[in-house]
PDB file of C-alpha atoms in Angstrom:
ATOM      1  CA  MET A  11     -59.078  38.059 -25.695  1.00 91.00           C
ATOM      2  CA  ILE A  12     -59.680  41.157 -23.461  1.00 97.00           C
ATOM      3  CA  ALA A  13     -59.521  41.052 -19.567  1.00 98.00           C
ATOM      4  CA  ASN A  14     -62.521  41.360 -17.478  1.00 98.00           C
ATOM      5  CA  VAL A  15     -62.231  43.007 -14.219  1.00 98.00           C
ATOM      6  CA  LEU A  16     -64.406  43.580 -11.149  1.00 98.00           C
ATOM      7  CA  THR A  17     -64.385  46.509  -8.617  1.00 98.00           C
ATOM      8  CA  ILE A  18     -66.304  45.695  -4.945  1.00 98.00           C
ATOM      9  CA  ALA A  19     -66.600  49.451  -3.702  1.00 96.00           C
ATOM     10  CA  GLY A  20     -68.611  52.260  -2.308  1.00 94.00           C
ATOM     11  CA  SER A  21     -69.219  54.696  -4.944  1.00 95.00           C
ATOM     12  CA  ASP A  22     -68.171  57.705  -5.189  1.00 96.00           C
ATOM     13  CA  PRO A  23     -70.234  60.711  -6.595  1.00 96.00           C
ATOM     14  CA  SER A  24     -67.461  63.194  -7.404  1.00 96.00           C
ATOM     15  CA  GLY A  25     -65.999  60.619  -9.579  1.00 96.00           C
ATOM     16  CA  GLY A  26     -62.589  60.947  -8.297  1.00 96.00           C
ATOM     17  CA  ALA A  27     -62.192  57.296  -5.831  1.00 94.00           C
ATOM     18  CA  GLY A  28     -64.422  54.399  -5.248  1.00 94.00           C
ATOM     19  CA  ILE A  29     -66.163  52.522  -8.079  1.00 97.00           C
ATOM     20  CA  GLN A  30     -66.145  55.333 -10.607  1.00 98.00           C
ATOM     21  CA  ALA A  31     -62.416  55.319 -10.381  1.00 97.00           C
ATOM     22  CA  ASP A  32     -61.988  52.061 -10.463  1.00 98.00           C
ATOM     23  CA  LEU A  33     -63.936  51.646 -13.751  1.00 98.00           C
ATOM     24  CA  LYS A  34     -62.308  54.788 -15.539  1.00 98.00           C
ATOM     25  CA  THR A  35     -58.620  52.936 -14.234  1.00 98.00           C
ATOM     26  CA  PHE A  36     -59.721  49.626 -15.714  1.00 98.00           C
ATOM     27  CA  SER A  37     -60.849  50.924 -18.768  1.00 98.00           C
ATOM     28  CA  ALA A  38     -57.651  52.906 -19.172  1.00 98.00           C
ATOM     29  CA  LEU A  39     -55.531  50.639 -18.672  1.00 98.00           C
ATOM     30  CA  GLY A  40     -57.210  48.108 -21.587  1.00 97.00           C
ATOM     31  CA  THR A  41     -59.634  45.425 -19.360  1.00 98.00           C
ATOM     32  CA  TYR A  42     -63.107  45.362 -19.374  1.00 98.00           C
ATOM     33  CA  GLY A  43     -64.509  46.961 -15.964  1.00 98.00           C
ATOM     34  CA  THR A  44     -67.720  45.479 -13.747  1.00 98.00           C
ATOM     35  CA  SER A  45     -68.679  46.486 -10.610  1.00 98.00           C
ATOM     36  CA  VAL A  46     -70.295  45.824  -7.314  1.00 98.00           C
ATOM     37  CA  ILE A  47     -71.431  48.636  -5.162  1.00 97.00           C
ATOM     38  CA  THR A  48     -71.357  48.367  -1.266  1.00 94.00           C
ATOM     39  CA  ALA A  49     -71.868  51.441  -0.380  1.00 92.00           C
ATOM     40  CA  LEU A  50     -73.320  54.707  -1.308  1.00 94.00           C
ATOM     41  CA  THR A  51     -71.553  57.606  -0.113  1.00 91.00           C
ATOM     42  CA  ALA A  52     -72.291  61.488  -0.472  1.00 94.00           C
ATOM     43  CA  GLN A  53     -68.376  63.126  -0.827  1.00 92.00           C
ATOM     44  CA  ASN A  54     -67.169  65.139  -3.093  1.00 94.00           C
ATOM     45  CA  THR A  55     -63.607  66.858  -3.242  1.00 94.00           C
ATOM     46  CA  CYS A  56     -63.830  68.552   0.148  1.00 92.00           C
ATOM     47  CA  GLY A  57     -64.435  65.857   2.224  1.00 88.00           C
ATOM     48  CA  VAL A  58     -67.434  62.733   3.038  1.00 87.00           C
ATOM     49  CA  ALA A  59     -70.781  63.870   4.464  1.00 90.00           C
ATOM     50  CA  GLY A  60     -72.394  60.276   4.874  1.00 89.00           C
ATOM     51  CA  VAL A  61     -72.020  56.558   4.053  1.00 87.00           C
ATOM     52  CA  HIS A  62     -74.770  54.666   3.337  1.00 92.00           C
ATOM     53  CA  GLY A  63     -74.293  51.140   3.215  1.00 91.00           C
ATOM     54  CA  VAL A  64     -76.023  48.614   0.796  1.00 95.00           C
ATOM     55  CA  PRO A  65     -78.158  45.382   2.769  1.00 96.00           C
ATOM     56  CA  VAL A  66     -76.243  42.903   2.314  1.00 96.00           C
ATOM     57  CA  ALA A  67     -78.545  40.824   0.835  1.00 97.00           C
ATOM     58  CA  ALA A  68     -78.451  43.498  -2.401  1.00 98.00           C
ATOM     59  CA  ILE A  69     -74.839  43.058  -2.210  1.00 97.00           C
ATOM     60  CA  ARG A  70     -74.452  38.944  -2.293  1.00 98.00           C
ATOM     61  CA  GLN A  71     -77.609  39.374  -5.115  1.00 98.00           C
ATOM     62  CA  GLN A  72     -75.067  41.649  -6.862  1.00 98.00           C
ATOM     63  CA  LEU A  73     -71.982  39.450  -7.153  1.00 98.00           C
ATOM     64  CA  GLU A  74     -74.026  35.922  -7.306  1.00 98.00           C
ATOM     65  CA  HIS A  75     -75.704  37.372 -10.136  1.00 97.00           C
ATOM     66  CA  LEU A  76     -72.500  39.115 -12.247  1.00 98.00           C
ATOM     67  CA  LEU A  77     -70.592  35.643 -11.148  1.00 98.00           C
ATOM     68  CA  ALA A  78     -73.125  33.251 -12.815  1.00 97.00           C
ATOM     69  CA  ASP A  79     -72.531  35.153 -16.359  1.00 98.00           C
ATOM     70  CA  VAL A  80     -69.412  36.954 -16.312  1.00 98.00           C
ATOM     71  CA  HIS A  81     -65.430  35.030 -16.690  1.00 97.00           C
ATOM     72  CA  ILE A  82     -63.395  37.540 -13.844  1.00 98.00           C
ATOM     73  CA  ASP A  83     -59.683  37.649 -14.161  1.00 98.00           C
ATOM     74  CA  ALA A  84     -59.269  40.029 -11.262  1.00 98.00           C
ATOM     75  CA  VAL A  85     -60.809  41.525  -8.511  1.00 98.00           C
ATOM     76  CA  LYS A  86     -60.626  44.432  -6.656  1.00 98.00           C
ATOM     77  CA  ILE A  87     -62.111  44.896  -3.163  1.00 97.00           C
ATOM     78  CA  GLY A  88     -62.448  48.579  -1.619  1.00 94.00           C
ATOM     79  CA  MET A  89     -64.809  49.953   0.750  1.00 87.00           C
ATOM     80  CA  VAL A  90     -66.407  47.289   3.401  1.00 89.00           C
ATOM     81  CA  ALA A  91     -68.687  48.974   5.753  1.00 79.00           C
ATOM     82  CA  SER A  92     -69.841  45.815   8.190  1.00 87.00           C
ATOM     83  CA  ARG A  93     -68.488  42.793   9.260  1.00 91.00           C
ATOM     84  CA  ASP A  94     -71.330  40.991   7.430  1.00 93.00           C
ATOM     85  CA  VAL A  95     -70.223  42.306   3.865  1.00 93.00           C
ATOM     86  CA  ALA A  96     -66.817  40.944   4.653  1.00 94.00           C
ATOM     87  CA  GLN A  97     -68.108  37.931   5.144  1.00 95.00           C
ATOM     88  CA  THR A  98     -70.551  37.612   2.040  1.00 96.00           C
ATOM     89  CA  ILE A  99     -67.804  39.187  -0.206  1.00 97.00           C
ATOM     90  CA  ALA A 100     -65.437  36.211   1.244  1.00 97.00           C
ATOM     91  CA  ASP A 101     -68.312  33.711   0.934  1.00 97.00           C
ATOM     92  CA  VAL A 102     -69.236  34.514  -2.567  1.00 98.00           C
ATOM     93  CA  LEU A 103     -65.441  34.899  -3.866  1.00 97.00           C
ATOM     94  CA  GLN A 104     -64.289  31.660  -2.228  1.00 95.00           C
ATOM     95  CA  GLN A 105     -66.739  29.972  -4.615  1.00 95.00           C
ATOM     96  CA  ARG A 106     -66.110  31.758  -7.580  1.00 94.00           C
ATOM     97  CA  ARG A 107     -62.242  32.869  -7.120  1.00 95.00           C
ATOM     98  CA  PRO A 108     -61.168  35.110  -9.577  1.00 96.00           C
ATOM     99  CA  ARG A 109     -57.268  34.411 -10.626  1.00 96.00           C
ATOM    100  CA  TRP A 110     -56.105  37.505  -8.588  1.00 97.00           C
ATOM    101  CA  ILE A 111     -57.680  39.101  -5.286  1.00 98.00           C
ATOM    102  CA  VAL A 112     -56.680  43.019  -4.608  1.00 98.00           C
ATOM    103  CA  LEU A 113     -57.145  44.387  -1.581  1.00 98.00           C
ATOM    104  CA  ASP A 114     -57.342  48.319  -1.415  1.00 95.00           C
ATOM    105  CA  PRO A 115     -58.330  48.231   2.889  1.00 90.00           C
ATOM    106  CA  VAL A 116     -59.761  51.587   2.675  1.00 80.00           C
ATOM    107  CA  MET A 117     -60.633  53.081   6.101  1.00 73.00           C
ATOM    108  CA  VAL A 118     -59.632  56.565   6.131  1.00 62.00           C
ATOM    109  CA  ALA A 119     -60.410  59.396   3.406  1.00 55.00           C
ATOM    110  CA  LYS A 120     -57.399  61.729   2.240  1.00 54.00           C
ATOM    111  CA  SER A 121     -59.725  63.999   4.146  1.00 53.00           C
ATOM    112  CA  GLY A 122     -59.349  62.281   7.261  1.00 54.00           C
ATOM    113  CA  ASP A 123     -62.856  61.362   7.577  1.00 56.00           C
ATOM    114  CA  VAL A 124     -62.966  57.599   8.836  1.00 59.00           C
ATOM    115  CA  LEU A 125     -65.063  55.793   6.670  1.00 61.00           C
ATOM    116  CA  VAL A 126     -65.162  51.974   8.363  1.00 69.00           C
ATOM    117  CA  ASP A 127     -66.509  51.151  12.492  1.00 72.00           C
ATOM    118  CA  ASP A 128     -64.092  48.789  14.393  1.00 78.00           C
ATOM    119  CA  ALA A 129     -65.582  46.226  13.528  1.00 81.00           C
ATOM    120  CA  GLY A 130     -65.267  46.434   9.862  1.00 79.00           C
ATOM    121  CA  ILE A 131     -61.556  47.162  10.458  1.00 83.00           C
ATOM    122  CA  ARG A 132     -61.422  43.313  12.168  1.00 87.00           C
ATOM    123  CA  ALA A 133     -63.366  41.925   8.908  1.00 89.00           C
ATOM    124  CA  VAL A 134     -60.838  43.401   6.975  1.00 90.00           C
ATOM    125  CA  ARG A 135     -57.661  41.981   8.830  1.00 91.00           C
ATOM    126  CA  ASP A 136     -59.201  38.661   9.689  1.00 92.00           C
ATOM    127  CA  ILE A 137     -61.626  37.670   6.705  1.00 94.00           C
ATOM    128  CA  LEU A 138     -60.453  39.405   3.495  1.00 95.00           C
ATOM    129  CA  VAL A 139     -56.593  40.437   3.906  1.00 95.00           C
ATOM    130  CA  PRO A 140     -55.911  36.436   4.116  1.00 94.00           C
ATOM    131  CA  LEU A 141     -58.074  36.334   0.752  1.00 96.00           C
ATOM    132  CA  ALA A 142     -56.321  38.694  -1.196  1.00 97.00           C
ATOM    133  CA  ASP A 143     -52.992  38.583  -2.964  1.00 97.00           C
ATOM    134  CA  VAL A 144     -52.470  41.993  -3.004  1.00 98.00           C
ATOM    135  CA  ILE A 145     -52.758  44.360  -0.125  1.00 97.00           C
ATOM    136  CA  THR A 146     -52.510  48.161  -0.716  1.00 97.00           C
ATOM    137  CA  PRO A 147     -52.311  49.593   2.477  1.00 94.00           C
ATOM    138  CA  ASN A 148     -51.155  53.715   3.260  1.00 91.00           C
ATOM    139  CA  LEU A 149     -49.507  53.804   6.349  1.00 91.00           C
ATOM    140  CA  PRO A 150     -52.577  55.050   8.587  1.00 88.00           C
ATOM    141  CA  GLU A 151     -54.419  51.879   7.297  1.00 90.00           C
ATOM    142  CA  ALA A 152     -51.352  49.282   8.226  1.00 91.00           C
ATOM    143  CA  ALA A 153     -51.255  51.149  11.312  1.00 89.00           C
ATOM    144  CA  VAL A 154     -54.904  50.663  11.555  1.00 86.00           C
ATOM    145  CA  LEU A 155     -54.323  46.581  11.004  1.00 89.00           C
ATOM    146  CA  LEU A 156     -51.589  45.933  13.105  1.00 89.00           C
ATOM    147  CA  ASP A 157     -53.432  48.052  16.099  1.00 86.00           C
ATOM    148  CA  ARG A 158     -49.618  50.015  15.913  1.00 88.00           C
ATOM    149  CA  SER A 159     -47.953  53.683  15.744  1.00 87.00           C
ATOM    150  CA  ARG A 160     -48.062  55.297  12.229  1.00 87.00           C
ATOM    151  CA  PRO A 161     -44.720  54.591  10.704  1.00 86.00           C
ATOM    152  CA  ALA A 162     -43.165  57.595  10.373  1.00 88.00           C
ATOM    153  CA  SER A 163     -39.995  56.873   8.415  1.00 89.00           C
ATOM    154  CA  LEU A 164     -38.519  54.676   6.073  1.00 90.00           C
ATOM    155  CA  GLU A 165     -36.877  52.536   8.801  1.00 93.00           C
ATOM    156  CA  ASP A 166     -40.982  52.339  10.492  1.00 91.00           C
ATOM    157  CA  MET A 167     -41.980  51.250   7.511  1.00 92.00           C
ATOM    158  CA  GLU A 168     -39.552  48.164   6.424  1.00 93.00           C
ATOM    159  CA  ALA A 169     -39.930  47.365  10.492  1.00 93.00           C
ATOM    160  CA  LEU A 170     -43.602  47.204   9.889  1.00 93.00           C
ATOM    161  CA  LEU A 171     -43.381  45.165   6.442  1.00 94.00           C
ATOM    162  CA  PRO A 172     -43.067  41.642   8.057  1.00 94.00           C
ATOM    163  CA  ALA A 173     -46.318  42.184  10.336  1.00 95.00           C
ATOM    164  CA  LEU A 174     -48.507  42.479   7.059  1.00 95.00           C
ATOM    165  CA  VAL A 175     -47.024  39.796   5.493  1.00 95.00           C
ATOM    166  CA  ALA A 176     -47.866  37.630   8.486  1.00 94.00           C
ATOM    167  CA  LEU A 177     -51.549  38.701   8.172  1.00 93.00           C
ATOM    168  CA  GLY A 178     -51.515  36.002   5.586  1.00 93.00           C
ATOM    169  CA  VAL A 179     -51.048  38.035   2.029  1.00 95.00           C
ATOM    170  CA  PRO A 180     -48.356  37.032  -0.560  1.00 96.00           C
ATOM    171  CA  TYR A 181     -48.026  40.890  -1.905  1.00 97.00           C
ATOM    172  CA  VAL A 182     -47.857  44.119   0.315  1.00 97.00           C
ATOM    173  CA  VAL A 183     -47.252  47.158  -1.330  1.00 97.00           C
ATOM    174  CA  LEU A 184     -47.268  49.888   1.472  1.00 95.00           C
ATOM    175  CA  LYS A 185     -47.539  52.937   0.344  1.00 93.00           C
ATOM    176  CA  GLY A 186     -45.211  55.698   1.866  1.00 87.00           C
ATOM    177  CA  GLY A 187     -47.041  58.673   0.373  1.00 82.00           C
ATOM    178  CA  HIS A 188     -47.554  59.984   3.993  1.00 79.00           C
ATOM    179  CA  LEU A 189     -43.994  60.756   4.801  1.00 82.00           C
ATOM    180  CA  ARG A 190     -42.328  64.542   4.200  1.00 78.00           C
ATOM    181  CA  GLY A 191     -39.892  64.446   1.430  1.00 74.00           C
ATOM    182  CA  GLU A 192     -39.119  65.063  -2.435  1.00 78.00           C
ATOM    183  CA  THR A 193     -39.625  61.154  -3.008  1.00 79.00           C
ATOM    184  CA  CYS A 194     -42.996  59.204  -2.482  1.00 81.00           C
ATOM    185  CA  PRO A 195     -41.422  56.104  -1.615  1.00 88.00           C
ATOM    186  CA  ASP A 196     -43.645  52.710  -1.516  1.00 93.00           C
ATOM    187  CA  LEU A 197     -42.479  49.016  -0.396  1.00 95.00           C
ATOM    188  CA  LEU A 198     -43.275  45.849  -1.808  1.00 97.00           C
ATOM    189  CA  ALA A 199     -42.810  42.488  -0.248  1.00 96.00           C
ATOM    190  CA  SER A 200     -42.967  39.360  -2.423  1.00 95.00           C
ATOM    191  CA  PRO A 201     -42.702  36.138  -1.964  1.00 94.00           C
ATOM    192  CA  GLN A 202     -39.158  37.094  -4.086  1.00 93.00           C
ATOM    193  CA  GLY A 203     -38.253  39.158  -1.150  1.00 93.00           C
ATOM    194  CA  GLN A 204     -39.019  43.348  -0.304  1.00 94.00           C
ATOM    195  CA  ARG A 205     -37.710  45.936  -2.749  1.00 94.00           C
ATOM    196  CA  TRP A 206     -38.618  49.715  -2.927  1.00 93.00           C
ATOM    197  CA  LEU A 207     -40.684  51.239  -5.545  1.00 92.00           C
ATOM    198  CA  ALA A 208     -39.543  54.374  -5.617  1.00 85.00           C
ATOM    199  CA  ALA A 209     -40.611  57.826  -6.893  1.00 83.00           C
ATOM    200  CA  GLU A 210     -40.104  61.669  -7.031  1.00 87.00           C
ATOM    201  CA  ARG A 211     -43.522  63.354  -5.285  1.00 88.00           C
ATOM    202  CA  ILE A 212     -45.177  65.405  -7.703  1.00 89.00           C
ATOM    203  CA  ALA A 213     -46.214  69.012  -6.322  1.00 87.00           C
ATOM    204  CA  THR A 214     -50.361  68.845  -6.365  1.00 90.00           C
ATOM    205  CA  ASP A 215     -53.185  68.904  -3.981  1.00 90.00           C
ATOM    206  CA  ASN A 216     -54.914  66.626  -6.488  1.00 93.00           C
ATOM    207  CA  LEU A 217     -54.849  63.096  -4.418  1.00 91.00           C
ATOM    208  CA  HIS A 218     -58.149  62.522  -4.208  1.00 92.00           C
ATOM    209  CA  GLY A 219     -58.657  58.561  -5.276  1.00 92.00           C
ATOM    210  CA  THR A 220     -55.219  58.140  -5.375  1.00 93.00           C
ATOM    211  CA  GLY A 221     -55.413  54.856  -3.287  1.00 92.00           C
ATOM    212  CA  CYS A 222     -58.282  54.004  -5.432  1.00 95.00           C
ATOM    213  CA  ALA A 223     -56.678  54.147  -8.531  1.00 96.00           C
ATOM    214  CA  LEU A 224     -52.901  52.507  -7.738  1.00 97.00           C
ATOM    215  CA  SER A 225     -55.433  49.274  -6.371  1.00 97.00           C
ATOM    216  CA  SER A 226     -57.481  49.222  -9.608  1.00 98.00           C
ATOM    217  CA  ALA A 227     -54.401  50.041 -11.647  1.00 98.00           C
ATOM    218  CA  ILE A 228     -52.892  46.626  -9.875  1.00 98.00           C
ATOM    219  CA  THR A 229     -55.853  44.583 -10.772  1.00 98.00           C
ATOM    220  CA  ALA A 230     -55.800  45.528 -14.371  1.00 98.00           C
ATOM    221  CA  CYS A 231     -52.177  44.883 -14.846  1.00 98.00           C
ATOM    222  CA  LEU A 232     -52.176  41.761 -12.872  1.00 98.00           C
ATOM    223  CA  ALA A 233     -55.144  40.701 -15.256  1.00 98.00           C
ATOM    224  CA  ARG A 234     -53.436  41.440 -18.352  1.00 97.00           C
ATOM    225  CA  LEU A 235     -50.669  38.503 -17.273  1.00 96.00           C
ATOM    226  CA  PRO A 236     -50.954  35.371 -19.269  1.00 92.00           C
ATOM    227  CA  ALA A 237     -51.875  31.932 -17.084  1.00 85.00           C
ATOM    228  CA  GLN A 238     -48.144  31.041 -17.463  1.00 85.00           C
ATOM    229  CA  ALA A 239     -46.403  33.804 -16.171  1.00 83.00           C
ATOM    230  CA  SER A 240     -43.052  34.255 -14.747  1.00 89.00           C
ATOM    231  CA  SER A 241     -42.466  34.543 -11.139  1.00 87.00           C
ATOM    232  CA  GLU A 242     -41.275  38.388 -11.304  1.00 92.00           C
ATOM    233  CA  ALA A 243     -44.604  39.342 -13.566  1.00 95.00           C
ATOM    234  CA  PRO A 244     -46.715  40.334 -10.837  1.00 95.00           C
ATOM    235  CA  ILE A 245     -44.107  42.340  -9.400  1.00 96.00           C
ATOM    236  CA  GLU A 246     -43.593  44.050 -13.005  1.00 96.00           C
ATOM    237  CA  ALA A 247     -47.498  44.249 -13.058  1.00 97.00           C
ATOM    238  CA  ILE A 248     -47.256  46.290  -9.567  1.00 97.00           C
ATOM    239  CA  THR A 249     -44.476  48.666 -10.869  1.00 96.00           C
ATOM    240  CA  THR A 250     -46.132  49.460 -14.077  1.00 97.00           C
ATOM    241  CA  ALA A 251     -49.107  50.205 -11.825  1.00 97.00           C
ATOM    242  CA  LYS A 252     -47.523  52.566  -9.728  1.00 95.00           C
ATOM    243  CA  GLN A 253     -45.633  54.344 -13.045  1.00 95.00           C
ATOM    244  CA  TRP A 254     -49.154  54.756 -14.337  1.00 97.00           C
ATOM    245  CA  LEU A 255     -50.440  56.763 -10.966  1.00 96.00           C
ATOM    246  CA  HIS A 256     -47.216  58.855 -11.250  1.00 95.00           C
ATOM    247  CA  GLU A 257     -48.265  59.741 -14.838  1.00 96.00           C
ATOM    248  CA  ALA A 258     -51.918  60.732 -14.269  1.00 97.00           C
ATOM    249  CA  LEU A 259     -51.228  62.489 -10.914  1.00 95.00           C
ATOM    250  CA  ALA A 260     -48.800  64.284 -13.039  1.00 95.00           C
ATOM    251  CA  ALA A 261     -51.830  65.205 -15.667  1.00 96.00           C
ATOM    252  CA  SER A 262     -53.953  66.211 -12.798  1.00 96.00           C
ATOM    253  CA  GLU A 263     -53.342  69.834 -13.316  1.00 95.00           C
ATOM    254  CA  ARG A 264     -55.408  69.475 -16.705  1.00 96.00           C
ATOM    255  CA  LEU A 265     -58.377  68.848 -14.666  1.00 96.00           C
ATOM    256  CA  ASN A 266     -60.916  71.281 -13.105  1.00 95.00           C
ATOM    257  CA  VAL A 267     -63.258  69.653 -10.695  1.00 96.00           C
ATOM    258  CA  GLY A 268     -64.029  70.895  -7.230  1.00 94.00           C
ATOM    259  CA  GLN A 269     -63.033  73.028  -4.618  1.00 94.00           C
ATOM    260  CA  GLY A 270     -60.874  70.528  -2.511  1.00 93.00           C
ATOM    261  CA  ARG A 271     -58.505  67.813  -3.017  1.00 93.00           C
ATOM    262  CA  GLY A 272     -59.450  67.389  -7.105  1.00 95.00           C
ATOM    263  CA  PRO A 273     -58.568  63.781  -8.908  1.00 96.00           C
ATOM    264  CA  VAL A 274     -56.186  62.350 -10.811  1.00 97.00           C
ATOM    265  CA  HIS A 275     -56.286  62.373 -14.525  1.00 98.00           C
ATOM    266  CA  HIS A 276     -57.642  58.501 -15.493  1.00 98.00           C
ATOM    267  CA  PHE A 277     -57.522  58.864 -19.112  1.00 97.00           C
ATOM    268  CA  HIS A 278     -53.876  61.389 -19.249  1.00 97.00           C
ATOM    269  CA  ALA A 279     -52.623  59.032 -22.083  1.00 94.00           C
ATOM    270  CA  TRP A 280     -55.890  59.282 -24.289  1.00 94.00           C
ATOM    271  CA  TRP A 281     -56.892  63.347 -23.660  1.00 95.00           C
TER     272      TRP A 281
END
């Protein structure tokens, strides 16, 4: 059967990030996507003009009503704007826990706009990270989660990784895209140890929603794993998701969306 996956995230009117990007990614990777909206953003490819949180009661109602009916194999959690929202998500998912929970700690947009307040940051770290099976922070987000300076080298990333694992999550994908250089290395921690996931850097400004796309791709790939998968299977799923994003970035020049940072081409394999 086709796996059902859920995104709990904010809405992006431009379609390149958030709920819209997640649903495109789920579909592109052969899963059935469902969604619960946590925030409405006013944004385009040039930046974020405003963030408007959905009432906590409405988020709970969306989640409970969906999960009472649809079996969800994997969930991706994106933008969480407050502690109350984080606690609500955790409460409901603990009652009806999917097999996989992927957390993308969305805190800062590619434009540099801060999307979450201090209380929201603490809630992500204290409530949602221990609930997750996989987290996918970029370097600024990892620094915020740990209240440390931003890693500036591969060695800094390796030094930071154990502290992220110590937050209580089995798999950490520490994304190195903010480093300079010809490669775009991510550092993966798993129960089997740590390894580098290397890829060539693609010369493009179409970076809007890349974090959303990677985390939702990981969610879809994990959801498709058989129940009795090998211990290496989650690592292979994460690797497959990274390769899919690499190809989506390479094909992004086929799109003409906005005047700022355009989106990746989620359906590059199809059209």
